[in-house]
mmCIF file of N, CA and C in Angstrom:
data_model
loop_
_atom_site.group_PDB
_atom_site.id
_atom_site.type_symbol
_atom_site.label_atom_id
_atom_site.label_comp_id
_atom_site.label_asym_id
_atom_site.label_seq_id
_atom_site.Cartn_x
_atom_site.Cartn_y
_atom_site.Cartn_z
ATOM 1 N N UNK A 1 231.066 8.480 -69.723
ATOM 2 C CA UNK A 1 231.397 9.806 -70.193
ATOM 3 C C UNK A 1 230.133 10.612 -70.496
ATOM 4 N N UNK A 2 229.153 9.939 -71.078
ATOM 5 C CA UNK A 2 227.891 10.629 -71.375
ATOM 6 C C UNK A 2 227.259 11.179 -70.110
ATOM 7 N N UNK A 3 227.220 10.340 -69.077
ATOM 8 C CA UNK A 3 226.580 10.751 -67.829
ATOM 9 C C UNK A 3 227.271 11.964 -67.219
ATOM 10 N N UNK A 4 228.603 11.962 -67.258
ATOM 11 C CA UNK A 4 229.351 13.092 -66.712
ATOM 12 C C UNK A 4 228.979 14.377 -67.429
ATOM 13 N N UNK A 5 228.950 14.303 -68.736
ATOM 14 C CA UNK A 5 228.660 15.506 -69.505
ATOM 15 C C UNK A 5 227.219 15.968 -69.297
ATOM 16 N N UNK A 6 226.294 15.028 -69.270
ATOM 17 C CA UNK A 6 224.888 15.404 -69.130
ATOM 18 C C UNK A 6 224.591 16.016 -67.769
ATOM 19 N N UNK A 7 225.263 15.529 -66.734
ATOM 20 C CA UNK A 7 225.001 16.072 -65.404
ATOM 21 C C UNK A 7 225.738 17.381 -65.156
ATOM 22 N N UNK A 8 226.807 17.622 -65.898
ATOM 23 C CA UNK A 8 227.613 18.829 -65.676
ATOM 24 C C UNK A 8 227.541 19.810 -66.835
ATOM 25 N N UNK A 9 226.513 19.699 -67.654
ATOM 26 C CA UNK A 9 226.484 20.521 -68.865
ATOM 27 C C UNK A 9 226.482 22.018 -68.579
ATOM 28 N N UNK A 10 226.021 22.412 -67.403
ATOM 29 C CA UNK A 10 226.004 23.842 -67.082
ATOM 30 C C UNK A 10 227.416 24.389 -66.875
ATOM 31 N N UNK A 11 228.343 23.508 -66.502
ATOM 32 C CA UNK A 11 229.741 23.905 -66.341
ATOM 33 C C UNK A 11 230.593 23.388 -67.499
ATOM 34 N N UNK A 12 229.956 23.109 -68.615
ATOM 35 C CA UNK A 12 230.628 22.481 -69.754
ATOM 36 C C UNK A 12 231.877 23.228 -70.194
ATOM 37 N N UNK A 13 231.818 24.538 -70.228
ATOM 38 C CA UNK A 13 232.966 25.306 -70.711
ATOM 39 C C UNK A 13 234.208 25.111 -69.857
ATOM 40 N N UNK A 14 234.043 24.701 -68.606
ATOM 41 C CA UNK A 14 235.213 24.527 -67.743
ATOM 42 C C UNK A 14 235.962 23.230 -68.008
ATOM 43 N N UNK A 15 235.296 22.226 -68.552
ATOM 44 C CA UNK A 15 235.994 20.956 -68.757
ATOM 45 C C UNK A 15 235.856 20.372 -70.158
ATOM 46 N N UNK A 16 235.261 21.094 -71.083
ATOM 47 C CA UNK A 16 234.983 20.532 -72.402
ATOM 48 C C UNK A 16 236.252 20.122 -73.141
ATOM 49 N N UNK A 17 237.317 20.889 -73.025
ATOM 50 C CA UNK A 17 238.539 20.521 -73.739
ATOM 51 C C UNK A 17 239.117 19.214 -73.211
ATOM 52 N N UNK A 18 239.017 18.996 -71.906
ATOM 53 C CA UNK A 18 239.488 17.730 -71.329
ATOM 54 C C UNK A 18 238.588 16.572 -71.762
ATOM 55 N N UNK A 19 237.315 16.846 -71.836
ATOM 56 C CA UNK A 19 236.351 15.834 -72.288
ATOM 57 C C UNK A 19 236.669 15.416 -73.724
ATOM 58 N N UNK A 20 236.905 16.391 -74.591
ATOM 59 C CA UNK A 20 237.235 16.085 -75.986
ATOM 60 C C UNK A 20 238.581 15.374 -76.097
ATOM 61 N N UNK A 21 239.530 15.724 -75.231
ATOM 62 C CA UNK A 21 240.814 15.004 -75.218
ATOM 63 C C UNK A 21 240.608 13.539 -74.858
ATOM 64 N N UNK A 22 239.730 13.276 -73.895
ATOM 65 C CA UNK A 22 239.435 11.887 -73.518
ATOM 66 C C UNK A 22 238.794 11.142 -74.687
ATOM 67 N N UNK A 23 237.884 11.791 -75.395
ATOM 68 C CA UNK A 23 237.271 11.160 -76.568
ATOM 69 C C UNK A 23 238.316 10.873 -77.644
ATOM 70 N N UNK A 24 239.252 11.796 -77.826
ATOM 71 C CA UNK A 24 240.332 11.568 -78.801
ATOM 72 C C UNK A 24 241.115 10.316 -78.445
ATOM 73 N N UNK A 25 241.453 10.180 -77.176
ATOM 74 C CA UNK A 25 242.220 9.003 -76.745
ATOM 75 C C UNK A 25 241.458 7.712 -77.017
ATOM 76 N N UNK A 26 240.171 7.713 -76.738
ATOM 77 C CA UNK A 26 239.361 6.516 -76.971
ATOM 78 C C UNK A 26 239.262 6.226 -78.465
ATOM 79 N N UNK A 27 239.069 7.256 -79.265
ATOM 80 C CA UNK A 27 238.929 7.060 -80.713
ATOM 81 C C UNK A 27 240.236 6.639 -81.382
ATOM 82 N N UNK A 28 241.354 6.856 -80.719
ATOM 83 C CA UNK A 28 242.630 6.413 -81.285
ATOM 84 C C UNK A 28 242.744 4.895 -81.294
ATOM 85 N N UNK A 29 241.956 4.225 -80.473
ATOM 86 C CA UNK A 29 241.923 2.759 -80.476
ATOM 87 C C UNK A 29 241.096 2.332 -81.676
ATOM 88 N N UNK A 30 241.777 2.038 -82.761
ATOM 89 C CA UNK A 30 241.109 1.908 -84.057
ATOM 90 C C UNK A 30 240.327 0.620 -84.264
ATOM 91 N N UNK A 31 240.655 -0.449 -83.588
ATOM 92 C CA UNK A 31 240.028 -1.736 -83.898
ATOM 93 C C UNK A 31 239.025 -2.207 -82.856
ATOM 94 N N UNK A 32 238.715 -1.384 -81.901
ATOM 95 C CA UNK A 32 237.786 -1.786 -80.850
ATOM 96 C C UNK A 32 236.410 -1.184 -81.141
ATOM 97 N N UNK A 33 235.534 -2.004 -81.675
ATOM 98 C CA UNK A 33 234.206 -1.537 -82.079
ATOM 99 C C UNK A 33 233.421 -0.985 -80.897
ATOM 100 N N UNK A 34 233.444 -1.683 -79.778
ATOM 101 C CA UNK A 34 232.661 -1.248 -78.620
ATOM 102 C C UNK A 34 233.128 0.116 -78.102
ATOM 103 N N UNK A 35 234.441 0.296 -77.983
ATOM 104 C CA UNK A 35 234.963 1.594 -77.540
ATOM 105 C C UNK A 35 234.604 2.699 -78.527
ATOM 106 N N UNK A 36 234.711 2.385 -79.803
ATOM 107 C CA UNK A 36 234.385 3.370 -80.834
ATOM 108 C C UNK A 36 232.913 3.750 -80.767
ATOM 109 N N UNK A 37 232.039 2.760 -80.563
ATOM 110 C CA UNK A 37 230.604 3.051 -80.432
ATOM 111 C C UNK A 37 230.339 3.987 -79.258
ATOM 112 N N UNK A 38 230.977 3.715 -78.124
ATOM 113 C CA UNK A 38 230.786 4.572 -76.946
ATOM 114 C C UNK A 38 231.317 5.981 -77.201
ATOM 115 N N UNK A 39 232.473 6.072 -77.850
ATOM 116 C CA UNK A 39 233.060 7.384 -78.117
ATOM 117 C C UNK A 39 232.185 8.195 -79.070
ATOM 118 N N UNK A 40 231.677 7.559 -80.113
ATOM 119 C CA UNK A 40 230.816 8.276 -81.063
ATOM 120 C C UNK A 40 229.519 8.699 -80.375
ATOM 121 N N UNK A 41 228.943 7.829 -79.560
ATOM 122 C CA UNK A 41 227.728 8.197 -78.814
ATOM 123 C C UNK A 41 227.991 9.378 -77.890
ATOM 124 N N UNK A 42 229.136 9.362 -77.222
ATOM 125 C CA UNK A 42 229.493 10.477 -76.342
ATOM 126 C C UNK A 42 229.701 11.757 -77.135
ATOM 127 N N UNK A 43 230.327 11.634 -78.296
ATOM 128 C CA UNK A 43 230.533 12.810 -79.144
ATOM 129 C C UNK A 43 229.193 13.361 -79.628
ATOM 130 N N UNK A 44 228.278 12.466 -79.991
ATOM 131 C CA UNK A 44 226.940 12.908 -80.404
ATOM 132 C C UNK A 44 226.241 13.649 -79.265
ATOM 133 N N UNK A 45 226.349 13.114 -78.050
ATOM 134 C CA UNK A 45 225.723 13.770 -76.897
ATOM 135 C C UNK A 45 226.346 15.146 -76.662
ATOM 136 N N UNK A 46 227.666 15.233 -76.784
ATOM 137 C CA UNK A 46 228.347 16.520 -76.645
ATOM 138 C C UNK A 46 227.845 17.510 -77.695
ATOM 139 N N UNK A 47 227.688 17.036 -78.907
ATOM 140 C CA UNK A 47 227.276 17.917 -80.009
ATOM 141 C C UNK A 47 225.850 18.426 -79.849
ATOM 142 N N UNK A 48 225.041 17.745 -79.082
ATOM 143 C CA UNK A 48 223.661 18.181 -78.857
ATOM 144 C C UNK A 48 223.569 19.319 -77.850
ATOM 145 N N UNK A 49 224.595 19.494 -77.054
ATOM 146 C CA UNK A 49 224.576 20.537 -76.026
ATOM 147 C C UNK A 49 225.009 21.859 -76.642
ATOM 148 N N UNK A 50 224.197 22.844 -76.436
ATOM 149 C CA UNK A 50 224.514 24.182 -76.944
ATOM 150 C C UNK A 50 225.342 24.900 -75.889
ATOM 151 N N UNK A 51 226.537 25.295 -76.279
ATOM 152 C CA UNK A 51 227.434 25.975 -75.344
ATOM 153 C C UNK A 51 227.070 27.454 -75.249
ATOM 154 N N UNK A 52 227.223 27.991 -74.051
ATOM 155 C CA UNK A 52 226.953 29.411 -73.842
ATOM 156 C C UNK A 52 227.935 30.272 -74.632
ATOM 157 N N UNK A 53 229.194 29.891 -74.579
ATOM 158 C CA UNK A 53 230.240 30.639 -75.286
ATOM 159 C C UNK A 53 231.082 29.645 -76.076
ATOM 160 N N UNK A 54 230.688 29.363 -77.309
ATOM 161 C CA UNK A 54 231.443 28.392 -78.087
ATOM 162 C C UNK A 54 232.889 28.828 -78.265
ATOM 163 N N UNK A 55 233.780 27.869 -78.238
ATOM 164 C CA UNK A 55 235.204 28.137 -78.360
ATOM 165 C C UNK A 55 235.580 28.133 -79.833
ATOM 166 N N UNK A 56 235.858 29.293 -80.359
ATOM 167 C CA UNK A 56 236.171 29.398 -81.780
ATOM 168 C C UNK A 56 237.565 28.872 -82.092
ATOM 169 N N UNK A 57 238.357 28.647 -81.066
ATOM 170 C CA UNK A 57 239.698 28.104 -81.276
ATOM 171 C C UNK A 57 239.714 26.577 -81.220
ATOM 172 N N UNK A 58 238.598 25.982 -80.849
ATOM 173 C CA UNK A 58 238.550 24.529 -80.720
ATOM 174 C C UNK A 58 238.802 23.894 -82.080
ATOM 175 N N UNK A 59 239.604 22.876 -82.067
ATOM 176 C CA UNK A 59 239.985 22.229 -83.316
ATOM 177 C C UNK A 59 239.302 20.873 -83.408
ATOM 178 N N UNK A 60 238.465 20.728 -84.402
ATOM 179 C CA UNK A 60 237.759 19.471 -84.612
ATOM 180 C C UNK A 60 238.446 18.613 -85.674
ATOM 181 N N UNK A 61 239.632 19.009 -86.100
ATOM 182 C CA UNK A 61 240.302 18.315 -87.199
ATOM 183 C C UNK A 61 240.531 16.835 -86.897
ATOM 184 N N UNK A 62 240.942 16.511 -85.670
ATOM 185 C CA UNK A 62 241.143 15.101 -85.328
ATOM 186 C C UNK A 62 239.862 14.316 -85.554
ATOM 187 N N UNK A 63 238.736 14.862 -85.110
ATOM 188 C CA UNK A 63 237.466 14.155 -85.234
ATOM 189 C C UNK A 63 237.075 13.981 -86.697
ATOM 190 N N UNK A 64 237.281 15.006 -87.500
ATOM 191 C CA UNK A 64 236.988 14.885 -88.933
ATOM 192 C C UNK A 64 237.837 13.772 -89.533
ATOM 193 N N UNK A 65 239.128 13.776 -89.222
ATOM 194 C CA UNK A 65 240.025 12.751 -89.772
ATOM 195 C C UNK A 65 239.641 11.352 -89.304
ATOM 196 N N UNK A 66 239.332 11.213 -88.033
ATOM 197 C CA UNK A 66 238.994 9.888 -87.499
ATOM 198 C C UNK A 66 237.662 9.402 -88.051
ATOM 199 N N UNK A 67 236.666 10.267 -88.129
ATOM 200 C CA UNK A 67 235.379 9.856 -88.681
ATOM 201 C C UNK A 67 235.508 9.524 -90.163
ATOM 202 N N UNK A 68 236.382 10.229 -90.865
ATOM 203 C CA UNK A 68 236.637 9.912 -92.272
ATOM 204 C C UNK A 68 237.265 8.526 -92.396
ATOM 205 N N UNK A 69 238.230 8.224 -91.526
ATOM 206 C CA UNK A 69 238.827 6.879 -91.513
ATOM 207 C C UNK A 69 237.759 5.820 -91.284
ATOM 208 N N UNK A 70 236.883 6.077 -90.334
ATOM 209 C CA UNK A 70 235.821 5.114 -90.047
ATOM 210 C C UNK A 70 234.911 4.922 -91.258
ATOM 211 N N UNK A 71 234.616 5.991 -91.967
ATOM 212 C CA UNK A 71 233.744 5.904 -93.150
ATOM 213 C C UNK A 71 234.351 5.039 -94.250
ATOM 214 N N UNK A 72 235.658 4.923 -94.259
ATOM 215 C CA UNK A 72 236.352 4.155 -95.293
ATOM 216 C C UNK A 72 236.909 2.844 -94.742
ATOM 217 N N UNK A 73 236.417 2.392 -93.619
ATOM 218 C CA UNK A 73 236.924 1.183 -92.976
ATOM 219 C C UNK A 73 236.740 -0.034 -93.876
ATOM 220 N N UNK A 74 237.761 -0.876 -93.930
ATOM 221 C CA UNK A 74 237.699 -2.096 -94.737
ATOM 222 C C UNK A 74 237.910 -3.352 -93.901
ATOM 223 N N UNK A 75 237.605 -3.279 -92.628
ATOM 224 C CA UNK A 75 237.713 -4.432 -91.742
ATOM 225 C C UNK A 75 236.853 -5.575 -92.271
ATOM 226 N N UNK A 76 237.350 -6.783 -92.155
ATOM 227 C CA UNK A 76 236.601 -7.936 -92.654
ATOM 228 C C UNK A 76 235.316 -8.183 -91.866
ATOM 229 N N UNK A 77 235.351 -7.914 -90.581
ATOM 230 C CA UNK A 77 234.220 -8.304 -89.746
ATOM 231 C C UNK A 77 233.196 -7.201 -89.497
ATOM 232 N N UNK A 78 233.634 -5.992 -89.272
ATOM 233 C CA UNK A 78 232.701 -4.944 -88.827
ATOM 234 C C UNK A 78 232.739 -3.683 -89.673
ATOM 235 N N UNK A 79 233.105 -3.782 -90.929
ATOM 236 C CA UNK A 79 233.290 -2.553 -91.706
ATOM 237 C C UNK A 79 232.011 -1.725 -91.812
ATOM 238 N N UNK A 80 230.868 -2.370 -91.959
ATOM 239 C CA UNK A 80 229.623 -1.605 -92.085
ATOM 240 C C UNK A 80 229.323 -0.857 -90.791
ATOM 241 N N UNK A 81 229.551 -1.494 -89.657
ATOM 242 C CA UNK A 81 229.314 -0.828 -88.372
ATOM 243 C C UNK A 81 230.268 0.346 -88.188
ATOM 244 N N UNK A 82 231.565 0.127 -88.500
ATOM 245 C CA UNK A 82 232.528 1.220 -88.383
ATOM 246 C C UNK A 82 232.161 2.367 -89.323
ATOM 247 N N UNK A 83 231.744 2.035 -90.534
ATOM 248 C CA UNK A 83 231.378 3.074 -91.499
ATOM 249 C C UNK A 83 230.170 3.873 -91.016
ATOM 250 N N UNK A 84 229.193 3.198 -90.451
ATOM 251 C CA UNK A 84 228.020 3.903 -89.900
ATOM 252 C C UNK A 84 228.428 4.820 -88.752
ATOM 253 N N UNK A 85 229.367 4.363 -87.931
ATOM 254 C CA UNK A 85 229.850 5.205 -86.837
ATOM 255 C C UNK A 85 230.545 6.450 -87.380
ATOM 256 N N UNK A 86 231.306 6.294 -88.447
ATOM 257 C CA UNK A 86 231.951 7.447 -89.070
ATOM 258 C C UNK A 86 230.936 8.445 -89.594
ATOM 259 N N UNK A 87 229.894 7.937 -90.228
ATOM 260 C CA UNK A 87 228.835 8.819 -90.739
ATOM 261 C C UNK A 87 228.106 9.521 -89.596
ATOM 262 N N UNK A 88 227.844 8.785 -88.525
ATOM 263 C CA UNK A 88 227.197 9.401 -87.358
ATOM 264 C C UNK A 88 228.069 10.509 -86.775
ATOM 265 N N UNK A 89 229.370 10.259 -86.712
ATOM 266 C CA UNK A 89 230.291 11.269 -86.191
ATOM 267 C C UNK A 89 230.300 12.527 -87.045
ATOM 268 N N UNK A 90 230.378 12.345 -88.363
ATOM 269 C CA UNK A 90 230.335 13.502 -89.266
ATOM 270 C C UNK A 90 229.018 14.262 -89.108
ATOM 271 N N UNK A 91 227.933 13.527 -89.021
ATOM 272 C CA UNK A 91 226.607 14.142 -88.871
ATOM 273 C C UNK A 91 226.558 14.996 -87.601
ATOM 274 N N UNK A 92 227.038 14.443 -86.497
ATOM 275 C CA UNK A 92 227.030 15.178 -85.228
ATOM 276 C C UNK A 92 227.906 16.425 -85.310
ATOM 277 N N UNK A 93 229.065 16.289 -85.923
ATOM 278 C CA UNK A 93 229.982 17.421 -86.033
ATOM 279 C C UNK A 93 229.380 18.550 -86.863
ATOM 280 N N UNK A 94 228.747 18.194 -87.956
ATOM 281 C CA UNK A 94 228.116 19.216 -88.799
ATOM 282 C C UNK A 94 227.004 19.923 -88.030
ATOM 283 N N UNK A 95 226.202 19.160 -87.316
ATOM 284 C CA UNK A 95 225.121 19.776 -86.528
ATOM 285 C C UNK A 95 225.679 20.664 -85.425
ATOM 286 N N UNK A 96 226.757 20.227 -84.781
ATOM 287 C CA UNK A 96 227.366 21.011 -83.700
ATOM 288 C C UNK A 96 227.888 22.340 -84.226
ATOM 289 N N UNK A 97 228.630 22.290 -85.294
ATOM 290 C CA UNK A 97 229.224 23.526 -85.791
ATOM 291 C C UNK A 97 228.164 24.465 -86.356
ATOM 292 N N UNK A 98 227.110 23.921 -86.919
ATOM 293 C CA UNK A 98 226.030 24.771 -87.428
ATOM 294 C C UNK A 98 225.299 25.445 -86.270
ATOM 295 N N UNK A 99 225.064 24.700 -85.205
ATOM 296 C CA UNK A 99 224.352 25.249 -84.047
ATOM 297 C C UNK A 99 225.193 26.242 -83.263
ATOM 298 N N UNK A 100 226.491 26.049 -83.243
ATOM 299 C CA UNK A 100 227.363 26.921 -82.452
ATOM 300 C C UNK A 100 227.933 28.080 -83.255
ATOM 301 N N UNK A 101 227.362 28.318 -84.404
ATOM 302 C CA UNK A 101 227.810 29.398 -85.269
ATOM 303 C C UNK A 101 229.282 29.263 -85.632
ATOM 304 N N UNK A 102 229.726 28.032 -85.784
ATOM 305 C CA UNK A 102 231.095 27.752 -86.214
ATOM 306 C C UNK A 102 231.089 27.187 -87.631
ATOM 307 N N UNK A 103 230.138 27.623 -88.434
ATOM 308 C CA UNK A 103 229.987 27.060 -89.773
ATOM 309 C C UNK A 103 231.269 27.171 -90.584
ATOM 310 N N UNK A 104 231.989 28.259 -90.437
ATOM 311 C CA UNK A 104 233.219 28.425 -91.212
ATOM 312 C C UNK A 104 234.223 27.332 -90.902
ATOM 313 N N UNK A 105 234.241 26.864 -89.661
ATOM 314 C CA UNK A 105 235.169 25.807 -89.270
ATOM 315 C C UNK A 105 234.859 24.504 -90.000
ATOM 316 N N UNK A 106 233.600 24.154 -90.099
ATOM 317 C CA UNK A 106 233.249 22.892 -90.744
ATOM 318 C C UNK A 106 233.478 22.958 -92.253
ATOM 319 N N UNK A 107 233.335 24.121 -92.849
ATOM 320 C CA UNK A 107 233.538 24.229 -94.299
ATOM 321 C C UNK A 107 234.976 23.915 -94.687
ATOM 322 N N UNK A 108 235.910 24.143 -93.770
ATOM 323 C CA UNK A 108 237.308 23.811 -94.049
ATOM 324 C C UNK A 108 237.494 22.315 -94.260
ATOM 325 N N UNK A 109 236.577 21.525 -93.731
ATOM 326 C CA UNK A 109 236.734 20.071 -93.751
ATOM 327 C C UNK A 109 235.804 19.366 -94.730
ATOM 328 N N UNK A 110 235.035 20.106 -95.483
ATOM 329 C CA UNK A 110 234.084 19.477 -96.407
ATOM 330 C C UNK A 110 234.765 18.618 -97.467
ATOM 331 N N UNK A 111 236.039 18.912 -97.769
ATOM 332 C CA UNK A 111 236.747 18.098 -98.754
ATOM 333 C C UNK A 111 237.005 16.685 -98.241
ATOM 334 N N UNK A 112 236.847 16.461 -96.948
ATOM 335 C CA UNK A 112 236.963 15.119 -96.372
ATOM 336 C C UNK A 112 235.589 14.521 -96.081
ATOM 337 N N UNK A 113 234.678 15.365 -95.628
ATOM 338 C CA UNK A 113 233.366 14.881 -95.205
ATOM 339 C C UNK A 113 232.520 14.430 -96.393
ATOM 340 N N UNK A 114 232.420 15.258 -97.407
ATOM 341 C CA UNK A 114 231.559 14.935 -98.552
ATOM 342 C C UNK A 114 232.003 13.654 -99.257
ATOM 343 N N UNK A 115 233.298 13.466 -99.563
ATOM 344 C CA UNK A 115 233.697 12.202 -100.197
ATOM 345 C C UNK A 115 233.391 10.972 -99.336
ATOM 346 N N UNK A 116 233.450 11.124 -98.021
ATOM 347 C CA UNK A 116 233.120 10.004 -97.133
ATOM 348 C C UNK A 116 231.654 9.618 -97.264
ATOM 349 N N UNK A 117 230.797 10.610 -97.343
ATOM 350 C CA UNK A 117 229.364 10.345 -97.497
ATOM 351 C C UNK A 117 229.091 9.719 -98.860
ATOM 352 N N UNK A 118 229.679 10.290 -99.899
ATOM 353 C CA UNK A 118 229.476 9.765 -101.254
ATOM 354 C C UNK A 118 230.002 8.338 -101.364
ATOM 355 N N UNK A 119 231.161 8.074 -100.779
ATOM 356 C CA UNK A 119 231.732 6.724 -100.795
ATOM 357 C C UNK A 119 230.747 5.719 -100.214
ATOM 358 N N UNK A 120 230.147 6.061 -99.085
ATOM 359 C CA UNK A 120 229.209 5.141 -98.445
ATOM 360 C C UNK A 120 227.910 5.008 -99.223
ATOM 361 N N UNK A 121 227.514 6.039 -99.916
ATOM 362 C CA UNK A 121 226.335 5.927 -100.777
ATOM 363 C C UNK A 121 226.631 4.990 -101.944
ATOM 364 N N UNK A 122 227.830 5.095 -102.512
ATOM 365 C CA UNK A 122 228.212 4.222 -103.624
ATOM 366 C C UNK A 122 228.332 2.777 -103.166
ATOM 367 N N UNK A 123 228.941 2.568 -102.004
ATOM 368 C CA UNK A 123 229.086 1.216 -101.466
ATOM 369 C C UNK A 123 227.716 0.612 -101.221
ATOM 370 N N UNK A 124 226.815 1.406 -100.685
ATOM 371 C CA UNK A 124 225.467 0.905 -100.415
ATOM 372 C C UNK A 124 224.785 0.495 -101.716
ATOM 373 N N UNK A 125 224.951 1.283 -102.760
ATOM 374 C CA UNK A 125 224.347 0.959 -104.055
ATOM 375 C C UNK A 125 224.940 -0.340 -104.606
ATOM 376 N N UNK A 126 226.238 -0.529 -104.458
ATOM 377 C CA UNK A 126 226.876 -1.771 -104.906
ATOM 378 C C UNK A 126 226.353 -2.954 -104.103
ATOM 379 N N UNK A 127 226.209 -2.763 -102.792
ATOM 380 C CA UNK A 127 225.676 -3.834 -101.945
ATOM 381 C C UNK A 127 224.255 -4.186 -102.351
ATOM 382 N N UNK A 128 223.471 -3.183 -102.670
ATOM 383 C CA UNK A 128 222.081 -3.408 -103.058
ATOM 384 C C UNK A 128 222.019 -4.278 -104.314
ATOM 385 N N UNK A 129 222.936 -4.079 -105.218
ATOM 386 C CA UNK A 129 222.934 -4.833 -106.463
ATOM 387 C C UNK A 129 223.459 -6.251 -106.290
ATOM 388 N N UNK A 130 224.332 -6.465 -105.297
ATOM 389 C CA UNK A 130 224.957 -7.783 -105.174
ATOM 390 C C UNK A 130 224.333 -8.677 -104.104
ATOM 391 N N UNK A 131 223.893 -8.113 -102.985
ATOM 392 C CA UNK A 131 223.325 -8.911 -101.896
ATOM 393 C C UNK A 131 222.134 -8.176 -101.300
ATOM 394 N N UNK A 132 221.268 -8.886 -100.572
ATOM 395 C CA UNK A 132 220.153 -8.213 -99.895
ATOM 396 C C UNK A 132 220.672 -7.202 -98.875
ATOM 397 N N UNK A 133 219.900 -6.159 -98.649
ATOM 398 C CA UNK A 133 220.302 -5.121 -97.707
ATOM 399 C C UNK A 133 220.348 -5.659 -96.286
ATOM 400 N N UNK A 134 221.389 -5.290 -95.591
ATOM 401 C CA UNK A 134 221.503 -5.621 -94.175
ATOM 402 C C UNK A 134 220.910 -4.474 -93.368
ATOM 403 N N UNK A 135 220.633 -4.730 -92.124
ATOM 404 C CA UNK A 135 220.089 -3.691 -91.250
ATOM 405 C C UNK A 135 221.055 -2.520 -91.174
ATOM 406 N N UNK A 136 222.370 -2.786 -91.098
ATOM 407 C CA UNK A 136 223.355 -1.718 -91.005
ATOM 408 C C UNK A 136 223.340 -0.831 -92.242
ATOM 409 N N UNK A 137 223.092 -1.399 -93.399
ATOM 410 C CA UNK A 137 223.047 -0.598 -94.627
ATOM 411 C C UNK A 137 221.899 0.393 -94.575
ATOM 412 N N UNK A 138 220.809 0.010 -93.960
ATOM 413 C CA UNK A 138 219.680 0.928 -93.813
ATOM 414 C C UNK A 138 220.058 2.092 -92.906
ATOM 415 N N UNK A 139 220.902 1.806 -91.908
ATOM 416 C CA UNK A 139 221.342 2.868 -91.016
ATOM 417 C C UNK A 139 222.139 3.924 -91.769
ATOM 418 N N UNK A 140 222.931 3.502 -92.754
ATOM 419 C CA UNK A 140 223.706 4.451 -93.546
ATOM 420 C C UNK A 140 222.770 5.441 -94.217
ATOM 421 N N UNK A 141 221.713 4.944 -94.834
ATOM 422 C CA UNK A 141 220.764 5.824 -95.519
ATOM 423 C C UNK A 141 220.090 6.766 -94.530
ATOM 424 N N UNK A 142 219.705 6.252 -93.376
ATOM 425 C CA UNK A 142 219.032 7.073 -92.374
ATOM 426 C C UNK A 142 219.947 8.203 -91.901
ATOM 427 N N UNK A 143 221.220 7.899 -91.690
ATOM 428 C CA UNK A 143 222.166 8.912 -91.233
ATOM 429 C C UNK A 143 222.386 9.957 -92.307
ATOM 430 N N UNK A 144 222.538 9.516 -93.542
ATOM 431 C CA UNK A 144 222.804 10.439 -94.641
ATOM 432 C C UNK A 144 221.622 11.368 -94.866
ATOM 433 N N UNK A 145 220.420 10.860 -94.742
ATOM 434 C CA UNK A 145 219.231 11.647 -95.049
ATOM 435 C C UNK A 145 218.808 12.580 -93.925
ATOM 436 N N UNK A 146 219.335 12.401 -92.706
ATOM 437 C CA UNK A 146 218.922 13.285 -91.608
ATOM 438 C C UNK A 146 219.843 14.453 -91.445
#
């Protein structure tokens, strides 16, 4: 998906809604870490592209909700990885809307985004007190601070 978007970015406005629909379908698969990683990476790549005519009607609500779910993941095996992916998704979305002059759209969702970030900061602090930091925990801090 990344390759398609990167090679066709000049015609992005013609297929972007279909591209985002495909990402939605992939992100609906909640327990597949590998698929989720690819979808978040693709979303990040999409968010880096500056559109000539941003679509003010585009709805990012699904992505906000899904990234929020990821930030609060309690999976026994991969919760830290899923949580980092959620933070990366929120980070990309905020950067996209700020760059595309859609700031008002992202402000509607801050009541979900900010608690997700704070939750992960609190979890990281608890982890720091109870066990040595894992590499994934460092990623949380890096994402939050950038």
